[in-house]
Coordinates of C-alpha atoms in Angstrom, one line a residue:
X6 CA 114.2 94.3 -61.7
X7 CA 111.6 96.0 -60.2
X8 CA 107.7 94.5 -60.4
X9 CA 106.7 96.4 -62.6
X10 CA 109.4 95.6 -65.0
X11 CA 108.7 91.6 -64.7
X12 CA 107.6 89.3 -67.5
X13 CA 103.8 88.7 -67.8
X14 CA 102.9 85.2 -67.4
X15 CA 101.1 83.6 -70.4
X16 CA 98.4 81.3 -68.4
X17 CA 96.6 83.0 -65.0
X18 CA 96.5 80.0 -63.0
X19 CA 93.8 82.5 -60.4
X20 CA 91.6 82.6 -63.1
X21 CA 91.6 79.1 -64.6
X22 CA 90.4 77.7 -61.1
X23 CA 88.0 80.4 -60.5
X24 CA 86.2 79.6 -63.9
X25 CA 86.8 75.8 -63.5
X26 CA 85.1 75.7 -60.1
X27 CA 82.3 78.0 -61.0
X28 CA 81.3 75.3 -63.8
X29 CA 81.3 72.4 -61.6
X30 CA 79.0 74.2 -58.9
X31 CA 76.6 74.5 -62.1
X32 CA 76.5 71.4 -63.0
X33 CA 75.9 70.2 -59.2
X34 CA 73.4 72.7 -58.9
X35 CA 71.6 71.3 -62.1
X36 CA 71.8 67.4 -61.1
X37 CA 70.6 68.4 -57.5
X38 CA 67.3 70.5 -59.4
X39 CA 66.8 67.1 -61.4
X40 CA 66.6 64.8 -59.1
X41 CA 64.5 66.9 -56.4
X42 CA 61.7 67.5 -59.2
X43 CA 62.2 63.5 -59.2
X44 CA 61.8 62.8 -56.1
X45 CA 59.7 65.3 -55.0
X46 CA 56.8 66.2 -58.0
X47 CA 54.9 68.0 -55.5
X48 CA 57.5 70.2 -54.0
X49 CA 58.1 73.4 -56.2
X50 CA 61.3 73.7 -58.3
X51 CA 64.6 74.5 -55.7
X52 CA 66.1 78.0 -56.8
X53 CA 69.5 77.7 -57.2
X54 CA 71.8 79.6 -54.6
X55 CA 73.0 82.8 -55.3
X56 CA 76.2 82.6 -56.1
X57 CA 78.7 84.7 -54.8
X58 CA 80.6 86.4 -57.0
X59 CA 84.2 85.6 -57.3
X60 CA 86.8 88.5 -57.4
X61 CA 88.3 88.0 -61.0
X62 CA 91.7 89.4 -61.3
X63 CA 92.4 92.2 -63.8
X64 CA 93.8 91.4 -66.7
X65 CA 97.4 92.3 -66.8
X66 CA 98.5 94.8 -69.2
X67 CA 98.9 92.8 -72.5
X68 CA 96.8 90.3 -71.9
X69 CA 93.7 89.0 -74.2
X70 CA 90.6 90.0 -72.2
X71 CA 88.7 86.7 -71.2
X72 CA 84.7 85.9 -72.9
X73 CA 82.3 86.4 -70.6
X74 CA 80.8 83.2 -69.6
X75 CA 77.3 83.3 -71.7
X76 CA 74.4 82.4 -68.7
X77 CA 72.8 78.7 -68.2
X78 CA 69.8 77.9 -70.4
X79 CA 68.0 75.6 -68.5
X80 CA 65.2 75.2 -71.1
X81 CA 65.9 71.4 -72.0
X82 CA 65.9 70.4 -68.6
X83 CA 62.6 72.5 -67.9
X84 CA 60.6 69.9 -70.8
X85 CA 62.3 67.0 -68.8
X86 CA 60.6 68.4 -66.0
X87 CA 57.1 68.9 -68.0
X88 CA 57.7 65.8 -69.5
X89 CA 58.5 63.7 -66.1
X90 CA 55.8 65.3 -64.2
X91 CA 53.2 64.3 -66.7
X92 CA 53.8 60.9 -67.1
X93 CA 53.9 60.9 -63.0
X94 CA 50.1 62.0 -62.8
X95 CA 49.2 60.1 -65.8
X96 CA 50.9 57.0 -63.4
X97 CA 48.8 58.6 -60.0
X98 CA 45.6 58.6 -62.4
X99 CA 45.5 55.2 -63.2
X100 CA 46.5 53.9 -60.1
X101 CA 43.7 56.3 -58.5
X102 CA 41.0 54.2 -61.5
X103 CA 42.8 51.2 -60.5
X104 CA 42.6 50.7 -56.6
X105 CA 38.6 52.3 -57.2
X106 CA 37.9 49.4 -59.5
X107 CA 39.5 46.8 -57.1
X108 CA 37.5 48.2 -54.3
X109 CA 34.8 48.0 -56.4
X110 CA 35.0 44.5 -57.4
X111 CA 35.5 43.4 -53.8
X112 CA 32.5 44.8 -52.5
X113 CA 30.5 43.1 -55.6
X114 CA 32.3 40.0 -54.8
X115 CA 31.7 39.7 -50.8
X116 CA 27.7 40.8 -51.9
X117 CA 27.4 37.7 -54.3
X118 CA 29.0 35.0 -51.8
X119 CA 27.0 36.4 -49.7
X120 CA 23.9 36.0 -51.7
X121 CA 24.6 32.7 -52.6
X122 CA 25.1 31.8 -48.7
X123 CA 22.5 33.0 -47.8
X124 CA 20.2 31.9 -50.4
X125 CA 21.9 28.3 -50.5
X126 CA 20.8 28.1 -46.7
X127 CA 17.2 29.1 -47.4
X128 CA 17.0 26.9 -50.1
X129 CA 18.5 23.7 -47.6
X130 CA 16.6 25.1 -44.7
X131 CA 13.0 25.3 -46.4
X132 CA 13.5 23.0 -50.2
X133 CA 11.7 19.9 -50.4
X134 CA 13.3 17.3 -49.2
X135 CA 13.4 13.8 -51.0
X136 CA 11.7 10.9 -48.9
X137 CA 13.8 7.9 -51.5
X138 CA 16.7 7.9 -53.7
X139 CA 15.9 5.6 -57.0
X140 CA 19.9 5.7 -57.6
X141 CA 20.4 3.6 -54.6
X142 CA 16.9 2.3 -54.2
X143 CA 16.3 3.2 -50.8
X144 CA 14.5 5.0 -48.5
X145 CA 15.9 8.3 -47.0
X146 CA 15.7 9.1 -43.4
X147 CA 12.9 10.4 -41.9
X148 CA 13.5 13.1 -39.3
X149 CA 13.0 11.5 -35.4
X150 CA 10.6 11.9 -32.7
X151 CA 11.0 14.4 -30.1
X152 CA 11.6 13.2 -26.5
X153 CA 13.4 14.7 -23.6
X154 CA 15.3 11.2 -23.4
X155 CA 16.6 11.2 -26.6
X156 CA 17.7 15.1 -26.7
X157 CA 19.3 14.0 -23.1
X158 CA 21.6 11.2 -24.5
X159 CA 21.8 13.0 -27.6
X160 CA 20.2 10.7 -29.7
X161 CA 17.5 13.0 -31.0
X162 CA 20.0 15.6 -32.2
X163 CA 22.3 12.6 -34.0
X164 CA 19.6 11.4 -35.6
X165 CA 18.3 15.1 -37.1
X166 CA 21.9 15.9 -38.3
X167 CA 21.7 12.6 -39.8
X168 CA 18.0 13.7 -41.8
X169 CA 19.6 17.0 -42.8
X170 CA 22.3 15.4 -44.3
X171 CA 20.3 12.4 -45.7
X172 CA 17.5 14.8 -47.2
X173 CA 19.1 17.4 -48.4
X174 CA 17.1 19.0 -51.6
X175 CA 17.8 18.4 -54.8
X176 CA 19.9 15.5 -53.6
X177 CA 20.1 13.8 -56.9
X178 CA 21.0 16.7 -59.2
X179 CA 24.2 17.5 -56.3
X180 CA 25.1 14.0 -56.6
X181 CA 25.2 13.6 -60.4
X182 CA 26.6 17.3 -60.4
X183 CA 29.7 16.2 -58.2
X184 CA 30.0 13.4 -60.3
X185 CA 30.1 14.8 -63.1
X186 CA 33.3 17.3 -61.5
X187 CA 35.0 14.3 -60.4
X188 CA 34.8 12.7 -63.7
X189 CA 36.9 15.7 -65.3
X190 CA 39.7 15.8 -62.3
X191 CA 41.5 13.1 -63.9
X192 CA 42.2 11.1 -60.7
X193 CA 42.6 7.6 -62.3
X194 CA 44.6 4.7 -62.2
X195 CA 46.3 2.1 -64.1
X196 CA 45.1 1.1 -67.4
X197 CA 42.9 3.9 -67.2
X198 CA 41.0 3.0 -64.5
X199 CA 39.0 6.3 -63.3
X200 CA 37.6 6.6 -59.4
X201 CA 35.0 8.5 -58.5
X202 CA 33.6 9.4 -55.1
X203 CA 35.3 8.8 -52.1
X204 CA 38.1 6.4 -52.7
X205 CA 40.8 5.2 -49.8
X206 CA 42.8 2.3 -49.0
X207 CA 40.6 0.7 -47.0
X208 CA 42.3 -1.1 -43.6
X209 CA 41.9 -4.5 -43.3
X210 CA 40.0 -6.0 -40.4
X211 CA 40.8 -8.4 -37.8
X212 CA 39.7 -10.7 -35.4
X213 CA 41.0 -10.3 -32.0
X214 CA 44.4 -11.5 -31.4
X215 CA 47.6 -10.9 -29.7
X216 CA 48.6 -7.3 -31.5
X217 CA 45.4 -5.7 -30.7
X218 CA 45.0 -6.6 -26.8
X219 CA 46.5 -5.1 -23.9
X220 CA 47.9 -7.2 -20.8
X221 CA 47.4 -5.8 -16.9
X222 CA 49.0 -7.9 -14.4
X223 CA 47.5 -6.9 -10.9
X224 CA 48.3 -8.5 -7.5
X225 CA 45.5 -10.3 -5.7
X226 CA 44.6 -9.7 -2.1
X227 CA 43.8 -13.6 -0.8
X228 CA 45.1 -14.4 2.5
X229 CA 49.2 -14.2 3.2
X230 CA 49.6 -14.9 -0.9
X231 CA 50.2 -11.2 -1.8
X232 CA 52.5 -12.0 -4.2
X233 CA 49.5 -14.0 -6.4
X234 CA 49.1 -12.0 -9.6
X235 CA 46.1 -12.2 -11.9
X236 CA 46.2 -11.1 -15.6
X237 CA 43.6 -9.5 -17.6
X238 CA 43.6 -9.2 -21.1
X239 CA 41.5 -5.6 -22.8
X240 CA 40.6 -5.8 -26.2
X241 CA 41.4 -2.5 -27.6
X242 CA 38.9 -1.4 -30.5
X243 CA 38.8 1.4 -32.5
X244 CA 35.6 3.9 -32.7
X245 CA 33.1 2.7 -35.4
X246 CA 32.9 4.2 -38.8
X247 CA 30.5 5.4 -41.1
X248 CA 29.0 2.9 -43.3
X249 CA 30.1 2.7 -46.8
X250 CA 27.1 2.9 -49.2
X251 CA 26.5 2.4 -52.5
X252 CA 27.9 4.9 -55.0
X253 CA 30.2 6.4 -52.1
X254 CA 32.8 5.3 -54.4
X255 CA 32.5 3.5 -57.2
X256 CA 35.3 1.9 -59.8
X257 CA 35.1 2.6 -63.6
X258 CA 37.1 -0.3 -65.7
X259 CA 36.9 -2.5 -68.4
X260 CA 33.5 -0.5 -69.1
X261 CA 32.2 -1.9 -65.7
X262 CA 31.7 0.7 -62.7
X263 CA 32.2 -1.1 -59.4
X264 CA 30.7 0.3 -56.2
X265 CA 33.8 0.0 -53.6
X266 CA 32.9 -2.0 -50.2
X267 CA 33.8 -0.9 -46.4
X268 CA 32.8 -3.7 -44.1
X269 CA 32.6 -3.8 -40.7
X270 CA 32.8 -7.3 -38.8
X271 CA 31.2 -5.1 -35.6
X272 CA 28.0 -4.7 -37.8
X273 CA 28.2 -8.3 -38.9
X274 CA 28.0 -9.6 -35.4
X275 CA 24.6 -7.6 -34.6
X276 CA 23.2 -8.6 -37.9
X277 CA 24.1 -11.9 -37.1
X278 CA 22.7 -11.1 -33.3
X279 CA 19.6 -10.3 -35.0
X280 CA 18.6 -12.9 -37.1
X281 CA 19.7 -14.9 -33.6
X282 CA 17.1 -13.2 -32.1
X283 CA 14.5 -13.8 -34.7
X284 CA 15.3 -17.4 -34.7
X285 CA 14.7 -17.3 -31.0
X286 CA 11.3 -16.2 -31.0
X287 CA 9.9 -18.2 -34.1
X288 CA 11.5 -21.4 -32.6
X289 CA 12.7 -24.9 -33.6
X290 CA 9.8 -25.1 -36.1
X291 CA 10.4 -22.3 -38.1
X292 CA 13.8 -22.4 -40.4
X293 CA 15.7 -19.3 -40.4
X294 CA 18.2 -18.4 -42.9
X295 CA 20.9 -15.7 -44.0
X296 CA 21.2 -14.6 -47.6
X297 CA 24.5 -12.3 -48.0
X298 CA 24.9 -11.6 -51.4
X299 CA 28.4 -10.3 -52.6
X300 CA 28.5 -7.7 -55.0
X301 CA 30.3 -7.1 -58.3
X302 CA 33.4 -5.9 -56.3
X303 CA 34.3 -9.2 -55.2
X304 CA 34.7 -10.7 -58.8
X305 CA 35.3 -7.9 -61.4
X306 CA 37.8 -5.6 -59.6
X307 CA 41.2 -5.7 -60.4
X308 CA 43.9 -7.4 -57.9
X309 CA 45.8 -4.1 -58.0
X310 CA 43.0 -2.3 -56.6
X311 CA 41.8 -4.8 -54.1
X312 CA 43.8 -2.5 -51.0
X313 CA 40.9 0.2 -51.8
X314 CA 37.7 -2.2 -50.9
X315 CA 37.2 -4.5 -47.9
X316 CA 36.5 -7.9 -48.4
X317 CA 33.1 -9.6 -48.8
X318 CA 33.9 -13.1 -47.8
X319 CA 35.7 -12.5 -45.4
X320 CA 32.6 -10.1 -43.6
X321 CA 30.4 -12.8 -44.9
X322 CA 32.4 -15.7 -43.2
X323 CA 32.6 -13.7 -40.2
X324 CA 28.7 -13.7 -40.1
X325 CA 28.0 -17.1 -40.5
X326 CA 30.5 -17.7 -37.5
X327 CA 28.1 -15.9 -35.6
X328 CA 24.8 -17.5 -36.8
X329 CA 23.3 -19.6 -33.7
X330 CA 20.8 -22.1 -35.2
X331 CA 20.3 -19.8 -38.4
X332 CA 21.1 -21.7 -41.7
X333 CA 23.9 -19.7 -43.9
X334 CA 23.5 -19.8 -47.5
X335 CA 26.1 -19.9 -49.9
X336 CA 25.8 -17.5 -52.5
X337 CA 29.2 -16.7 -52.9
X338 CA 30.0 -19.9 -54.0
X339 CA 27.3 -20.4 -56.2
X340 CA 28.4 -16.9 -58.2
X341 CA 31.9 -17.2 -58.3
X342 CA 31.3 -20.7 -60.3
X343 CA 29.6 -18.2 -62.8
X344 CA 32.0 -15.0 -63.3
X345 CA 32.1 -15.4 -66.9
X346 CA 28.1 -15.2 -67.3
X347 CA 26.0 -12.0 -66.7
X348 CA 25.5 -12.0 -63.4
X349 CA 26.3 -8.8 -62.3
X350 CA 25.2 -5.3 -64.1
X351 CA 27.9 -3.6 -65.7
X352 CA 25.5 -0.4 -65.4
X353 CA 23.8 -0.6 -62.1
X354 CA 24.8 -1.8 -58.7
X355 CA 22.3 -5.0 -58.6
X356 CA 23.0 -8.4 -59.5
X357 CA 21.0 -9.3 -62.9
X358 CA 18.4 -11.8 -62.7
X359 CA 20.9 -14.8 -63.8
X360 CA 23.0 -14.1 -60.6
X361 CA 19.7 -14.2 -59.0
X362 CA 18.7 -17.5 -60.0
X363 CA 22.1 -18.7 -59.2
X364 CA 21.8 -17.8 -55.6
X365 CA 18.2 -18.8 -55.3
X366 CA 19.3 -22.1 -56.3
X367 CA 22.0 -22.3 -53.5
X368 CA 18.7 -21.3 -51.0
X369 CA 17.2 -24.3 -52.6
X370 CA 19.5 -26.8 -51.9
X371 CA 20.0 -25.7 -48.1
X372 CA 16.3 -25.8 -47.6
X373 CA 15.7 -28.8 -49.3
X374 CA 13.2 -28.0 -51.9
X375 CA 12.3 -28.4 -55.7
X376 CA 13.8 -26.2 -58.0
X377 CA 13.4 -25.6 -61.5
X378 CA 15.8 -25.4 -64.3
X379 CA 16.1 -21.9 -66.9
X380 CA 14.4 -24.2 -68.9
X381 CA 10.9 -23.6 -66.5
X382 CA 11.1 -19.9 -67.2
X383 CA 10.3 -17.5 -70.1
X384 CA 13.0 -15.5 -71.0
X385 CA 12.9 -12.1 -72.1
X386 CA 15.7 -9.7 -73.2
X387 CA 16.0 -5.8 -73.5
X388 CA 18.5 -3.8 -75.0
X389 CA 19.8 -0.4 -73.9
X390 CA 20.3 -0.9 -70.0
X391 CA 22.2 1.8 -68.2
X392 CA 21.2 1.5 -64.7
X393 CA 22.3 3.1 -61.1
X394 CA 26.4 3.6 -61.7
X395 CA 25.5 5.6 -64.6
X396 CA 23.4 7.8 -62.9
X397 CA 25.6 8.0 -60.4
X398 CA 28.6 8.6 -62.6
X399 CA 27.2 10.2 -65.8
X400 CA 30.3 8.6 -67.5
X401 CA 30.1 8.7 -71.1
X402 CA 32.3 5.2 -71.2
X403 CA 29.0 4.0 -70.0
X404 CA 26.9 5.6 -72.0
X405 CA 28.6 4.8 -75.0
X406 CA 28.5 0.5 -74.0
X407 CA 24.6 0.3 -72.9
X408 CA 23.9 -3.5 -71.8
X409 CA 21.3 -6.0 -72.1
X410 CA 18.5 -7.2 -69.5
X411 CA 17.3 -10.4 -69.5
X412 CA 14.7 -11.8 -66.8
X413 CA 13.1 -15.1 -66.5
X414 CA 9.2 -15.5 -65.8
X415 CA 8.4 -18.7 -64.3
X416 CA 5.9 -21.4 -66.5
X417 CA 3.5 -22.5 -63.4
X418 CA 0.9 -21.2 -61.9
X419 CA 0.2 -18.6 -59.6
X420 CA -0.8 -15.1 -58.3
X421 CA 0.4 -12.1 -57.0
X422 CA -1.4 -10.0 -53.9
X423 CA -0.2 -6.8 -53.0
X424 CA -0.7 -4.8 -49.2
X425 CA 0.6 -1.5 -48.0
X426 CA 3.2 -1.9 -45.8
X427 CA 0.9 -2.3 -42.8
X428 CA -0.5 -5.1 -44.5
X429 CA -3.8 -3.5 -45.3
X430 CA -4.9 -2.6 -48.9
X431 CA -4.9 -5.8 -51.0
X432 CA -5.1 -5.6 -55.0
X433 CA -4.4 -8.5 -57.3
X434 CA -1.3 -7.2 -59.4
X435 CA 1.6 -9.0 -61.3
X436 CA 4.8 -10.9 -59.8
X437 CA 6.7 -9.2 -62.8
X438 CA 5.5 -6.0 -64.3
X439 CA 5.5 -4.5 -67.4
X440 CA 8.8 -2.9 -68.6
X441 CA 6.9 -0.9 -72.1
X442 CA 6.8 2.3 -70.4
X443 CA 9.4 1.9 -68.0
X444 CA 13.1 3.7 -68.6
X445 CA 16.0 1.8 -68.9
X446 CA 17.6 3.3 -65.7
X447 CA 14.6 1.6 -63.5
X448 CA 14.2 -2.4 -65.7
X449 CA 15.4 -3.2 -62.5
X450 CA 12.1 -2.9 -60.7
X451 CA 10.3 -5.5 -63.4
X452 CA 10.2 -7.4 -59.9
X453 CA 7.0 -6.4 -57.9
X454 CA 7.8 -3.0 -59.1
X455 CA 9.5 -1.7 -56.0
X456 CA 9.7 -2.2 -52.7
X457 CA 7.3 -0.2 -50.7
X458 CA 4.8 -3.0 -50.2
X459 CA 4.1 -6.4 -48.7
X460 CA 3.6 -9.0 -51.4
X461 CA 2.2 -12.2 -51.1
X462 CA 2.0 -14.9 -54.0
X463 CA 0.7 -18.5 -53.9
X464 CA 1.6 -21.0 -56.3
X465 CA 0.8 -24.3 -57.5
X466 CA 3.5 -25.9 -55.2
X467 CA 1.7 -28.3 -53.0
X468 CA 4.4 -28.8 -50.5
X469 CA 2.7 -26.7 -48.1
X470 CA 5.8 -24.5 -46.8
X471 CA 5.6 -20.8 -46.6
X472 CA 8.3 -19.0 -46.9
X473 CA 8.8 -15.0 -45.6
X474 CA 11.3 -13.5 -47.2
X475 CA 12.9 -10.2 -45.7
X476 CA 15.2 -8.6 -47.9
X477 CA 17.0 -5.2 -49.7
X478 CA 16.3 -4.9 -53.3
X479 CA 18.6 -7.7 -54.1
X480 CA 16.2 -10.3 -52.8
X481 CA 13.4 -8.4 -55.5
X482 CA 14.8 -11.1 -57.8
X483 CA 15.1 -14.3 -56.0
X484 CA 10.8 -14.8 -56.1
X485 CA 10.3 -15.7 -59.3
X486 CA 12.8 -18.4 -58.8
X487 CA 11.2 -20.0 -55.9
X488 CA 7.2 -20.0 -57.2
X489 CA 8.3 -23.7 -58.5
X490 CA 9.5 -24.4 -54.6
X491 CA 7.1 -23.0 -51.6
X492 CA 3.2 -22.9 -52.1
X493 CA 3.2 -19.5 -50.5
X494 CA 5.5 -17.0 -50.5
X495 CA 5.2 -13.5 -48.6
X496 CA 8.0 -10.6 -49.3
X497 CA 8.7 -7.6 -46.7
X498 CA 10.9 -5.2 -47.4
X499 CA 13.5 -4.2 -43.9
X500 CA 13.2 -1.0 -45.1
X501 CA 9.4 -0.2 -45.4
X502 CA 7.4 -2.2 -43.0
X503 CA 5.2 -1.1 -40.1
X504 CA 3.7 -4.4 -38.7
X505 CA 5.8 -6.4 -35.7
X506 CA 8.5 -8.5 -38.0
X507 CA 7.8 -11.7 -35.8
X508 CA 4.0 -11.4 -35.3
X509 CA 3.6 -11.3 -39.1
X510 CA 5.5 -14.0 -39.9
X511 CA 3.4 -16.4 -36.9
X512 CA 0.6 -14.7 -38.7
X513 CA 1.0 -16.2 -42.0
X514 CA 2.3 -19.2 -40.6
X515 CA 5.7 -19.3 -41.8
X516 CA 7.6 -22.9 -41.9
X517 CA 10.8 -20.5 -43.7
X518 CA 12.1 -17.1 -42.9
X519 CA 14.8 -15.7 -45.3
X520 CA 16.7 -13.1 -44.7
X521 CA 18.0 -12.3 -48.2
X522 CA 20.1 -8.4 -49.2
X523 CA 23.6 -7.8 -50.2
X524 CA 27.1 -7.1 -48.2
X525 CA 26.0 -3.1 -47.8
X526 CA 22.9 -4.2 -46.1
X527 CA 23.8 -6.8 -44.0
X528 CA 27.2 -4.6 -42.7
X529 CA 25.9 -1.7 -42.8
X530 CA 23.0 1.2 -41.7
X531 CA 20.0 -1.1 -43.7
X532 CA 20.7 -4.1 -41.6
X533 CA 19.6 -1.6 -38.3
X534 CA 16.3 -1.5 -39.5
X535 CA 16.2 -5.4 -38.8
X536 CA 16.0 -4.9 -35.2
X537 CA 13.6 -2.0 -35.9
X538 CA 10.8 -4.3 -37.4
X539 CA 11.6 -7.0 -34.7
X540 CA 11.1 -4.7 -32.0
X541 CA 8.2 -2.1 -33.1

C-alpha cells in the first residue's frame, strides 16, 4: 500500500507537543514578568521574547481542523502590578517620613543634652555656693589659699576639688532630690528594712598581726659571720579611705533611720596624737579628757546588718589605747545601760538630751565633780520632732511617726556670754533658747543656738574649776548638765574657731579641757580641724 493509501492516525503526536510546549514557555514567560516587577519596581516591565513561530503540520485530509489558540490577556496580572507597585511607594514614603523624623529627633535630642551640660556647668561654675549644711550641722569647706608650695605638692589642687565637691550649689535640694530616687529603687532588706545612700559591707579593721606583715630575711656583713641573717618585719597597709559622714548612708527600720559608720583606727591614732599633744602643752595641771560618743548605730541596728557599719567600740577602744596622760570617758557604757530610754533620735542623727545627760554624768564621775540628779532640771517636752534623717531621707515612714523632744534646763544659777569665734563681740544671751519660732527640723539647736560662737557661762558652783569644752554638735548638749559642777564653763566649737586652741584655754585659766563629739568626728575629717586650732 502506497502512502497515500495509508490509514490516518487519530491523534498527531507533532502537534500535541508543539502546543503543549508553547503553553509552558507562556506561563514561564509570565512568572519571570512577575517577579522582575517584584524585584525590580523601578526597572520597566520585561517584553516578552518574540516567539518564534512553530511550523504546524497541515492537517491531514479528514482531519478536524485544530482552534486557534485565543492570545494571553495579561490584564489581571497588570492590576497586580498596579497594585504591588503602589503599596511599594506608599512603603518608600513612610520610610522617607520616618528616617526624617528620627533624624529629626536626634538632632533635638543632642541640642537639649547639650543645653543641659552646658547650662548645668554654668550653673556649678558660677551658683552660690553654701558655706554650712543644717542637715549635718557643719560647716562646709572653704576654698584654700594659694601658694606655690601647696600647688607644688599638690595640696592646693586636693584641697579645691575637695570645695567644689563640698560646695556644690543647691547642695541640699540634690541631696534630698537623690534621696528621694533612692527611696523608690526598692533596694531593701529583711523585714523591710530600706537603705539609702551609699551602703557596703564595710571590712573590718585590724591591729597589726601576723597576716598583715611581710618577713625579709637579709644577710649581715659583720666580720667572717656572713652567714648571720637579720629579719625585718614590714607592716603592709592599705591606702586610706574617705571618711564616712553622716547621711552617706543611713538605715531606715523599725521607724528609726540609722546613719551607717566607717571607722578608721589610722584616724583614731592622730586624734588620739592630738589630744596627746594638747595635753603636752597645758601640762600636769590641766586635766585633759576624750569624750567619744557612739551613735545610734551601735544600739538600734539590727545584728543582720552589722557587716554593713564598722564598729564604734571597737574605734573607740582603739583610741583610748592611744591616750597618753589624757583621761578617757566612758560614754558607751553609760548609754548602753539605757537602750530602752530615749536616748537617741529616731528622726535626726544627734543623741537627745537624756543620752546627753547620761554621758555628762560619766564625765562627772571621771573628773570627780558634783552632779545633779533629773530632779535639778526643768523639763520640757515638744511634740512633732522630725529632725536630720528625715531631711535627709524624705521618707514618709518618718513622716508619718513624728517624735517627741524633751530637754532639761538646770534650777541654779547662772549666765550665759556669747563671743564671735575670735573671742570678740560679747552679748549676754541664753544657755537654752527659745524653741516658739523655731521648726521642728532645727529643736536640736535649743542649746546655745548653734555653733558658730564661743560661749562662756558661770554658775553658782564655787569649786573654782573651769572647764573648756571642745566639741562637734553632740557636746551642744552636755552644758546644761554640768552648770551644777564647774563655776565656769567656756565652749569652742573644732569647727569654727580662729584664736590659738592652747593660748585660749591658758587664757581663761582652764583646770579641765574636754574634748567632747561623736565617732564621725573623732574618726573622721572634723577631728583634723583639732590640729588646725592647736596649730594656727
Amino acid at each position: 500500500m502506497d502512502e497515500n493509501n495509508k490509514p490516518q492516525s487519530d491523534f498527531d503526536l507533532d502537534a500535541a507537543l508543539a502546543e503543549k510546549f508553547q503553553q509552558v514557555q507562556q506561563d514561564a514567560n509570565r512568572l519571570r514578568a512577575m517577579n522582575d516587577n517584584t524585584d525590580t519596581p523601578a526597572s520597566s516591565p520585561v517584553p516578552e521574547p518574540t516567539e518564534v513561530p512553530q511550523e504546524q503540520p497541515e492537517p491531514e485530509t479528514g482531519s478536524p481542523a485544530p482552534e486557534p489558540e485565543s492570545p494571553e490577556e495579561p490584564a489581571a496580572t497588570t492590576k497586580e502590578d498596579k497594585a504591588a507597585a503602589k503599596e511599594r511607594k506608599a512603603r518608600y514614603k513612610l520610610k522617607r517620613q520616618l528616617l526624617i523624623t528620627n533624624r529629626i529627633g536626634a538632632v533635638v535630642r543632642i541640642f537639649a543634652i547639650g543645653t543641659i551640660i552646658f547650662g548645668g556647668s554654668i550653673f556649678l561654675l558660677v551658683g552660690t555656693r553654701p558655706t554650712e549644711s543644717a542637715e549635718e550641722n557643719r560647716k562646709l569647706a572653704t576654698p584654700p589659699g594659694f601658694s606655690l608650695e601647696a600647688l607644688g605638692s599638690g595640696d592646693y589642687v586636693k584641697d579645691l576639688m575637695h570645695y567644689y565637691e563640698d560646695t556644690v550649689p543647691g547642695r541640699s535640694s540634690f541631696k534630698h532630690m537623690i534621696s528621694k530616687l533612692e527611696s523608690y529603687q526598692g533596694l531593701q532588706g529583711e523585714d523591710k528594712v530600706q537603705f539609702y545612700g551609699n551602703i557596703a559591707p564595710v571590712k573590718k579593721e585590724e591591729t597589726a598581726d601576723a597576716d598583715s606583715r611581710t618577713t625579709t630575711t637579709a644577710p649581715v656583713a659583720s666580720g667572717n659571720r656572713s652567714t648571720e641573717t637579720t629579719t625585718a618585719t614590714t607592716i603592709v597597709t592599705e591606702p586610706e579611705p574617705d571618711p564616712v559622714e553622716i547621711g552617706d548612708g543611713i538605715v531606715l527600720v523599725d521607724k528609726r533611720a540609722i546613719s551607717i559608720y566607717g571607722g578608721s583606727f589610722s584616724r583614731g591614732e592622730k586624734y588620739a596624737a592630738t589630744l596627746n599633744e594638747y595635753k603636752k602643752q597645758l601640762g600636769s595641771k590641766v586635766n585633759v579628757y576624750s569624750l567619744v560618743a557612739p551613735t545610734a548605730v551601735s544600739f538600734y541596728l539590727p545584728d543582720s546588718y552589722a557587716g554593713y557599719t564598722g564598729s564604734e567600740p571597737d574605734n573607740i577602744d582603739h583610741i583610748d589605747e592611744n591616750l597618753k596622760d589624757v583621761k578617757a570617758v566612758d560614754a558607751y557604757a553609760a548609754l548602753a545601760a539605757h537602750t530602752d530610754e530615749d536616748i537617741y533620735a529616731r528622726t535626726d542623727h544627734h543623741w537627745l538630751p537624756l543620752g546627753a545627760y547620761y554621758a555628762a554624768e560619766a564625765f562627772a564621775k571621771t573628773a570627780n565633780v558634783s552632779f545633779a540628779p533629773l530632779s535639778g532640771y526643768t523639763k520640757t517636752t515638744l511634740s512633732g520632732y522630725l529632725g536630720s534623717m528625715y531631711t535627709f531621707t524624705k521618707s514618709a515612714v518618718l513622716q508619718e511617726n513624728p517624735e517627741d523632744f524633751t530637754y532639761y534646763t538646770p534650777h541654779n544659777q547662772y549666765t550665759t556670754q556669747y563671743y564671735d569665734t575670735n573671742f570678740t563681740n560679747e552679748r549676754d544671751g541664753k544657755l537654752l533658747i527659745s524653741l516658739d519660732n523655731v521648726e521642728p527640723v532645727s529643736w536640736y539647736l535649743v542649746f546655745m543656738g548653734g555653733d558658730e560662737k564661743i560661749t562662756h557661762v558661770k554658775t553658782d558652783v564655787t569649786n573654782k574649776r573651769t572647764l573648756v569644752i571642745v566639741k562637734d554638735s553632740y557636746g551642744n548638749a552636755l552644758v546644761p548638765y554640768l552648770t551644777q559642777s564647774f563655776s565656769d564653763i567656756y565652749v569652742i566649737d573644732m569647727r569654727y574657731f580662729d584664736l590659738n586652741a592652747v593660748s585660749f584655754m591658758q587664757q581663761v585659766g582652764a583646770t579641765d579641757v574636754l574634748f567632747a563629739m561623736n565617732t564621725f568626728s573623732a574618726t573622721g575629717g572634723n577631728s583634723e580641724c583639732l590640729e588646725t586650732i592647736r596649730t594656727q
